[in-house]
PDB file of C-alpha atoms in Angstrom:
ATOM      1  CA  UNK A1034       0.000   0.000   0.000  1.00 43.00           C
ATOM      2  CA  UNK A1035       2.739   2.417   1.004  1.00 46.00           C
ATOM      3  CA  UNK A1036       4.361   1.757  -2.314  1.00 44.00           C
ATOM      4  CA  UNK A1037       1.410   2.264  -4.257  1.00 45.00           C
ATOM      5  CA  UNK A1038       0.868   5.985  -2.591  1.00 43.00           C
ATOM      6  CA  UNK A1039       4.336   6.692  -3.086  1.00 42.00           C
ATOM      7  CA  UNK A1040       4.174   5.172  -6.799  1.00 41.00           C
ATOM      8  CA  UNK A1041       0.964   7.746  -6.882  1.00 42.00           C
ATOM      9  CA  UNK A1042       2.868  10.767  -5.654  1.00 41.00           C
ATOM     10  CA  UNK A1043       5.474  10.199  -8.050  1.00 39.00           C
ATOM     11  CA  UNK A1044       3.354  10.341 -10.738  1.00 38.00           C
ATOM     12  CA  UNK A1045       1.527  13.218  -9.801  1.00 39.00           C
ATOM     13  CA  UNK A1046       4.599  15.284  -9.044  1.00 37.00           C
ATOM     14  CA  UNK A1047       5.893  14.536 -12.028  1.00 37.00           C
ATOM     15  CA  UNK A1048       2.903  15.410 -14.050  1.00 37.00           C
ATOM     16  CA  UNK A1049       2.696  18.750 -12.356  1.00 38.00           C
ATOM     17  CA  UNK A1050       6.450  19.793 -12.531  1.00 42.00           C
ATOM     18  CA  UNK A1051       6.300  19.542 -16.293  1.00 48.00           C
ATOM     19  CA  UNK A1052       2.553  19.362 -17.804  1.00 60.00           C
ATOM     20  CA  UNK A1053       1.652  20.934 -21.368  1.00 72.00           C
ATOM     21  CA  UNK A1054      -0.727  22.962 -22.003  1.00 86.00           C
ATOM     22  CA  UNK A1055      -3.234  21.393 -24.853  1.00 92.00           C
ATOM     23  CA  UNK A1056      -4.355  23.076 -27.790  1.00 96.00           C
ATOM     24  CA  UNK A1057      -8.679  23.768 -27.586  1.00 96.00           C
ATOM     25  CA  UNK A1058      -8.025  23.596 -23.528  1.00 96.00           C
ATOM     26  CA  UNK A1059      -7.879  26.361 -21.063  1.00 97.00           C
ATOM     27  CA  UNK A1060      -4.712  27.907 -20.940  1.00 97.00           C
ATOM     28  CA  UNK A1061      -2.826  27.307 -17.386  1.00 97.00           C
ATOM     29  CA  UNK A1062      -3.315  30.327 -15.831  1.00 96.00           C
ATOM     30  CA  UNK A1063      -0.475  31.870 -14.538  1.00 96.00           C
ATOM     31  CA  UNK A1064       0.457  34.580 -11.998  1.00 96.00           C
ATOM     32  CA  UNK A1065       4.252  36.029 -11.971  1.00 97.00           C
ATOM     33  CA  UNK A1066       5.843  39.564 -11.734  1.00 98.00           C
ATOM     34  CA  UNK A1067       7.214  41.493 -15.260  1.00 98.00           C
ATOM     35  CA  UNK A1068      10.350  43.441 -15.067  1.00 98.00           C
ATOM     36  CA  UNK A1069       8.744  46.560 -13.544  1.00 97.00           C
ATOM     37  CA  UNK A1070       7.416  44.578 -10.415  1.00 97.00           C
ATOM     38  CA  UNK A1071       3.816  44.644 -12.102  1.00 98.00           C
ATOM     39  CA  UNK A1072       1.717  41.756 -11.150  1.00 98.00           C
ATOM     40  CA  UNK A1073       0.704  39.963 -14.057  1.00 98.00           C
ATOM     41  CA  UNK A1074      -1.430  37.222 -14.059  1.00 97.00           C
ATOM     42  CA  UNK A1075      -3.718  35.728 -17.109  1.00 97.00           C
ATOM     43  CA  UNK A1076      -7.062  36.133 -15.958  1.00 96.00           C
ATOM     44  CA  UNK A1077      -5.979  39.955 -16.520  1.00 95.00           C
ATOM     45  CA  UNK A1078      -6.299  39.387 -20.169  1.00 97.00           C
ATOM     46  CA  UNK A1079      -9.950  37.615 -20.522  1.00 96.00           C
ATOM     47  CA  UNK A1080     -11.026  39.215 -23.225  1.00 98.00           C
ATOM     48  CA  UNK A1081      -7.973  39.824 -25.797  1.00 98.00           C
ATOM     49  CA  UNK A1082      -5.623  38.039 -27.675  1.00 98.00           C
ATOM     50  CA  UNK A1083      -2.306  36.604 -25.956  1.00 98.00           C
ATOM     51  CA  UNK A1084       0.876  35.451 -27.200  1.00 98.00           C
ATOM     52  CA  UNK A1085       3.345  33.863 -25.244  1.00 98.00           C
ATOM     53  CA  UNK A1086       7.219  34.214 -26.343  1.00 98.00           C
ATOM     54  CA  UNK A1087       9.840  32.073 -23.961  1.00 98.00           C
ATOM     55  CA  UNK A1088      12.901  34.497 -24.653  1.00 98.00           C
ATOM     56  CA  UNK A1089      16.689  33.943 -23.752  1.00 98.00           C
ATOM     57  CA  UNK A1090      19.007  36.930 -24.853  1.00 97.00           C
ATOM     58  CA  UNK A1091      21.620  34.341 -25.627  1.00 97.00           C
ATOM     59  CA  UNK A1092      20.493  31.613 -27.881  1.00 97.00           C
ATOM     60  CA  UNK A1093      21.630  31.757 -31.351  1.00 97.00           C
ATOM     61  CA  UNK A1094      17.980  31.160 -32.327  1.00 98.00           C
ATOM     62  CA  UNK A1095      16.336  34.144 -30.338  1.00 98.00           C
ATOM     63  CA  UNK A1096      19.277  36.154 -32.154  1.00 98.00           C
ATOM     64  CA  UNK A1097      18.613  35.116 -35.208  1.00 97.00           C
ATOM     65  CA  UNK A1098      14.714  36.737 -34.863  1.00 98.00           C
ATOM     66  CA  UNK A1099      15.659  39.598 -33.030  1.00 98.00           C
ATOM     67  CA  UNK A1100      19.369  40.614 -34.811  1.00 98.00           C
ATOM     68  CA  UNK A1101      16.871  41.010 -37.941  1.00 97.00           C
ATOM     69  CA  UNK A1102      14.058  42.656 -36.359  1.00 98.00           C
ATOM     70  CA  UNK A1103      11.844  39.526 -37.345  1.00 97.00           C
ATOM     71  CA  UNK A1104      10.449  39.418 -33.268  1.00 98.00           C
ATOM     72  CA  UNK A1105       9.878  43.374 -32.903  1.00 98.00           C
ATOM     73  CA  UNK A1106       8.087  43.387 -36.724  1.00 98.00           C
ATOM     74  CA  UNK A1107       5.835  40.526 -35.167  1.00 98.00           C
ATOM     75  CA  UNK A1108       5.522  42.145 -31.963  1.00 98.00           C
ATOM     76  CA  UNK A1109       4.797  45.481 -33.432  1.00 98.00           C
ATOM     77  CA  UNK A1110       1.906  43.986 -35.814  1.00 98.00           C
ATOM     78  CA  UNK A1111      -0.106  42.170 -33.461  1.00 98.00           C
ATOM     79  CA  UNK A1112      -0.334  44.424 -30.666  1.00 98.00           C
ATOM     80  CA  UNK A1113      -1.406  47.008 -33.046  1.00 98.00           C
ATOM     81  CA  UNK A1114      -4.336  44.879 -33.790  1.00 97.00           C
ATOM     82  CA  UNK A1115      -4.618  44.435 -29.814  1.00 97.00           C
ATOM     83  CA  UNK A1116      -2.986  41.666 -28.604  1.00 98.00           C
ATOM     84  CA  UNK A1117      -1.339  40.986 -26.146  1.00 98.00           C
ATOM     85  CA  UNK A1118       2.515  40.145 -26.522  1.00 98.00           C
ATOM     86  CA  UNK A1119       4.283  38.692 -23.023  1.00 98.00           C
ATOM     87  CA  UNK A1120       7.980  37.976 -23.476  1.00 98.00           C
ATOM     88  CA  UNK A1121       8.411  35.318 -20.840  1.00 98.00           C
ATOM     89  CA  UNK A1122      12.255  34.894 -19.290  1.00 98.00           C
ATOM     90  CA  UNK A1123      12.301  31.443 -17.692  1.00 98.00           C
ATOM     91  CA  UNK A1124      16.428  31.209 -16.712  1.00 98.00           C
ATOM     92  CA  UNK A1125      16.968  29.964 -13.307  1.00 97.00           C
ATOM     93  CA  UNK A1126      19.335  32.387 -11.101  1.00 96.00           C
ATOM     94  CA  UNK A1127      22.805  31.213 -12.459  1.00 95.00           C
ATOM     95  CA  UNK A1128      21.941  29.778 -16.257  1.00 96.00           C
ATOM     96  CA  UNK A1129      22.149  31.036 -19.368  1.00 96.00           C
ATOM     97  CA  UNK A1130      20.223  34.035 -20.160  1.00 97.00           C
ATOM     98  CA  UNK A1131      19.177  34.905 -16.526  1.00 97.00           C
ATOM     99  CA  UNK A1132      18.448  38.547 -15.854  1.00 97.00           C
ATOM    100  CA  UNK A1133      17.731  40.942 -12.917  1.00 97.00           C
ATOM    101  CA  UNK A1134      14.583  42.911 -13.702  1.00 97.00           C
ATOM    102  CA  UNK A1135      16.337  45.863 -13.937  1.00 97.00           C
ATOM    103  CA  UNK A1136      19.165  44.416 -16.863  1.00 98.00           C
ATOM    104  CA  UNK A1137      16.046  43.225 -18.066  1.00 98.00           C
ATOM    105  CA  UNK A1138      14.562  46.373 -18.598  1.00 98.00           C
ATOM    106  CA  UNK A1139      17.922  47.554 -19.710  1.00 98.00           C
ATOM    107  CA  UNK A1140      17.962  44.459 -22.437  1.00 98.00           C
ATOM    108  CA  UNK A1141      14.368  44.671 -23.579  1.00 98.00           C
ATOM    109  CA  UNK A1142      15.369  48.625 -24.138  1.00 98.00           C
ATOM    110  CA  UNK A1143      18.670  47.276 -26.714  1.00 97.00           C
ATOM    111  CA  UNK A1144      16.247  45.002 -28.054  1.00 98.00           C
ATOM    112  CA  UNK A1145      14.102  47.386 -28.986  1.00 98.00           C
ATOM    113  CA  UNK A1146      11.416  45.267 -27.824  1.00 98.00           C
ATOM    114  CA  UNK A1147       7.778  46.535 -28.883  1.00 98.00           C
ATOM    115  CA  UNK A1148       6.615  43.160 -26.137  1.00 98.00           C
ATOM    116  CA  UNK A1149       3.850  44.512 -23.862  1.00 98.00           C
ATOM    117  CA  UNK A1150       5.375  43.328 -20.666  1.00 98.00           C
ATOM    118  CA  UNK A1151       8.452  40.884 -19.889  1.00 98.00           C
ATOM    119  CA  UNK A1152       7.510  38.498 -17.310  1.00 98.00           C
ATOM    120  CA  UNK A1153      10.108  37.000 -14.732  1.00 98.00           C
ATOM    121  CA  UNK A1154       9.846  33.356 -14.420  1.00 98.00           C
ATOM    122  CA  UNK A1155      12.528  32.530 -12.436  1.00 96.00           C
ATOM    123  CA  UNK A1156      11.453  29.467 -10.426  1.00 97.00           C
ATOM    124  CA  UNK A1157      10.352  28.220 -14.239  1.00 97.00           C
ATOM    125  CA  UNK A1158       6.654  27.301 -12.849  1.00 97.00           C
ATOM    126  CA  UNK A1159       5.009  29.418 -15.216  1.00 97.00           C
ATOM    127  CA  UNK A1160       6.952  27.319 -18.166  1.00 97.00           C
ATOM    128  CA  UNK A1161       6.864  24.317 -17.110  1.00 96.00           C
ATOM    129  CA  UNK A1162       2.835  24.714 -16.745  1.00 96.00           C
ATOM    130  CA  UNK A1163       2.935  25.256 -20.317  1.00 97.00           C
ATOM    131  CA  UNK A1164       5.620  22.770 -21.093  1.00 96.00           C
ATOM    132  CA  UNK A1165       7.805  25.755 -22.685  1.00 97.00           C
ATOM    133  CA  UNK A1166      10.514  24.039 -23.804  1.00 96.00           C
ATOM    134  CA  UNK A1167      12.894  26.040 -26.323  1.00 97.00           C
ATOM    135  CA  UNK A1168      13.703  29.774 -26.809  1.00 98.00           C
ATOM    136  CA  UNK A1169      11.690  30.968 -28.736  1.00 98.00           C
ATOM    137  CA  UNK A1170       8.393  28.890 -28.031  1.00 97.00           C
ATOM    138  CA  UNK A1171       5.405  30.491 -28.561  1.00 98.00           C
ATOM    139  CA  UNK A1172       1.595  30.349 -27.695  1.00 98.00           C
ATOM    140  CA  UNK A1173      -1.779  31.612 -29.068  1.00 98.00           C
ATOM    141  CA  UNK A1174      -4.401  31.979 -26.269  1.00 98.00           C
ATOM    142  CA  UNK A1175      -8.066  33.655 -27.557  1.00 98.00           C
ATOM    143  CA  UNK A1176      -9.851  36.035 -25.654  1.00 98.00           C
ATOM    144  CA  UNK A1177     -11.633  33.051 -23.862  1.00 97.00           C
ATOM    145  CA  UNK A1178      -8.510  31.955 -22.166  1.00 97.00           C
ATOM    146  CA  UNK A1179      -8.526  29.169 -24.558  1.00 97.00           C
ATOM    147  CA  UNK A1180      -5.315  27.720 -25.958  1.00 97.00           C
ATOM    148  CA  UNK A1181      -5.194  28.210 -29.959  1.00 97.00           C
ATOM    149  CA  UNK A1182      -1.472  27.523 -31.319  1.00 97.00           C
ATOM    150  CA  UNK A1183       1.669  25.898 -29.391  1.00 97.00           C
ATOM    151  CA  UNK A1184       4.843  25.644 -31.520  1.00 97.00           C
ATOM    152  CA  UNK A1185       7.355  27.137 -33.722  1.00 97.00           C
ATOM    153  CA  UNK A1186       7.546  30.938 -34.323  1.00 98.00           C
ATOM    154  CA  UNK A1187       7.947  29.922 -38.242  1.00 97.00           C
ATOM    155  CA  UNK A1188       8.618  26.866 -40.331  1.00 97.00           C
ATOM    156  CA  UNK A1189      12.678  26.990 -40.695  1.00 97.00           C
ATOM    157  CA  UNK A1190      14.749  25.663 -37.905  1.00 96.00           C
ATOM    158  CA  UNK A1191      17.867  27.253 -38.752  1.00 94.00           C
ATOM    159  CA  UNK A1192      19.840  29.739 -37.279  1.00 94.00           C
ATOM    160  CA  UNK A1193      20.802  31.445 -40.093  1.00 95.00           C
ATOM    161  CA  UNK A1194      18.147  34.960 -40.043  1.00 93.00           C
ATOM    162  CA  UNK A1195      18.271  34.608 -44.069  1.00 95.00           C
ATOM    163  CA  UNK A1196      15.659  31.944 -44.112  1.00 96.00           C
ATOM    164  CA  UNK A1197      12.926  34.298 -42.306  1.00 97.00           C
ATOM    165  CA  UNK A1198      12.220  35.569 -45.310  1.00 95.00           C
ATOM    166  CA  UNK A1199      11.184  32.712 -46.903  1.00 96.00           C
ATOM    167  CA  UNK A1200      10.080  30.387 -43.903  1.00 97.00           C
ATOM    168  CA  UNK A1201       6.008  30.568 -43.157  1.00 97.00           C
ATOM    169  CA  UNK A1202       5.437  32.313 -39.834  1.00 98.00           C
ATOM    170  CA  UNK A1203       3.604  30.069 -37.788  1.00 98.00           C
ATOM    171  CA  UNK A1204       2.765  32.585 -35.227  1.00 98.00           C
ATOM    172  CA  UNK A1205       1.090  35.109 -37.289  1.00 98.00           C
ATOM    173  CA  UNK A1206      -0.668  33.023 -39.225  1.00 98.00           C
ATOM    174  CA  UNK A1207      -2.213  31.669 -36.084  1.00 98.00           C
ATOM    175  CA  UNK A1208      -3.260  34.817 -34.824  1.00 98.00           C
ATOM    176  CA  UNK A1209      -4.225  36.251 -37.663  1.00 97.00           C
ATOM    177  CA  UNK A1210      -6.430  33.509 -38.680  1.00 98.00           C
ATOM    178  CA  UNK A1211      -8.523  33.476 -34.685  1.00 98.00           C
ATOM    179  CA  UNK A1212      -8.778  37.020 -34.982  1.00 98.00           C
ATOM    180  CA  UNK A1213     -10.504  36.683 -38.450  1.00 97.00           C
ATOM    181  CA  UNK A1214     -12.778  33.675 -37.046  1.00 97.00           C
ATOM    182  CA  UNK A1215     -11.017  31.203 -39.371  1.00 97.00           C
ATOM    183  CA  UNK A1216      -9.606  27.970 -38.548  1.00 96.00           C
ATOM    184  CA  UNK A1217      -6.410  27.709 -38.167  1.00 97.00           C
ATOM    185  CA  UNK A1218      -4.851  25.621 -40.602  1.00 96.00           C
ATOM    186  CA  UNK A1219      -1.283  24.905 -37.777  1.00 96.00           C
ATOM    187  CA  UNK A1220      -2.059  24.734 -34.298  1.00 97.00           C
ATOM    188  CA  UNK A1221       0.757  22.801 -33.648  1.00 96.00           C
ATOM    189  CA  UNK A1222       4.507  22.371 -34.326  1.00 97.00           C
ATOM    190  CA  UNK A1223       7.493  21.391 -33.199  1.00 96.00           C
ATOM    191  CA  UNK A1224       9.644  24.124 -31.930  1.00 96.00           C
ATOM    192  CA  UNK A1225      13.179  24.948 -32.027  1.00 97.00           C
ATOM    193  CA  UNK A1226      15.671  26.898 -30.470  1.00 97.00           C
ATOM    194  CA  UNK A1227      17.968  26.543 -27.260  1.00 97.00           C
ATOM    195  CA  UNK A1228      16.303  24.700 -24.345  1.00 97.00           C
ATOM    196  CA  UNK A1229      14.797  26.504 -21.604  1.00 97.00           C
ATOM    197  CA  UNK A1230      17.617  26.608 -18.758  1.00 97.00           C
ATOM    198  CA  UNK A1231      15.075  25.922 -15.704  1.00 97.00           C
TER     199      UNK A1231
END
């Protein structure tokens, strides 16, 4: 009996360290601080349009959208049609890409980030509740607090930022496509990029 319990707890542990969030589901709700010490949780948002963006100022692959002003265009776009855009910084105190609020305000300035908050996820809960598991990884939730699109920001998995032009952007196709009342052809992929250093 004691074995089966423990057996149990296992599991259940396990399942909550690292679930993922499932596409026509209700989006984990969240509730972590952004850079500027604002609350932010996603109940805030009923309503609008959110996209998620796991970010790490020092993967090759976050580079590659941001060194060509692919992430700020995308940014820019869809919060001028009013969504919501939360960059979400997941690094664990000590890893790769881990940031202070205040050099993350400093970054997100260099970046030129047009985001419309940066969240601080240090203890990684909020990522692993939506099994966030490269930089970038990105997420479509509608204004029901439904989850639309988990995946890829765009169909090429390289590094190289020459093949944005040509690659199909997952991400705004997505959004565009709710926002229109369309189906949306991709609400899944695989995505790529630099693992999130929990």
């Amino acid at each position: 009996m004691k074995m089966t319990l423990l057996v149990l707890a296992t599991t259940l542990i396990s399942s909550f360290a690292f679930a993922d969030a499932r596409i026509g589901s209700p989006a984990p709700e969240f509730s972590v601080t952004d850079a500027q010490g604002k609350p932010q949780n996603l109940k805030d948002y009923k309503g609008k349009y959110v996209i998620l963006e796991w970010y790490n100022k020092d993967c090759p692959y976050v580079r590659k959208h941001y060194d060509s002003g692919n992430m700020q265009k995308i940014q820019s776009e869809l919060t001028g049609k009013g969504a919501v855009w939360l960059t979400v910084v997941s690094s664990a105190k000590g890893k790769q890409g881990y940031m202070t609020p205040g050099e993350t305000i400093t970054n997100g300035t260099k970046e030129g980030s047009k985001a419309s908050a940066i969240l601080i996820d240090e203890s990684g809960t909020m990522g692993k509740a939506y099994g966030a598991k490269t930089t970038p990884h990105m997420y479509l939730i509608d204004p029901q607090g439904t989850l639309r699109y988990a995946g890829a920001i765009d169909s090429d998995d390289s590094s190289d930022k020459k093949t944005i032009a040509t690659a199909q952007n997952y991400i705004m196709a997505a959004t565009n496509s709710a926002m229109k009342g369309e189906k949306i052809a991709k609400e899944t992929s695989k995505p790529y990029g630099c693992s999130v250093k929990y």
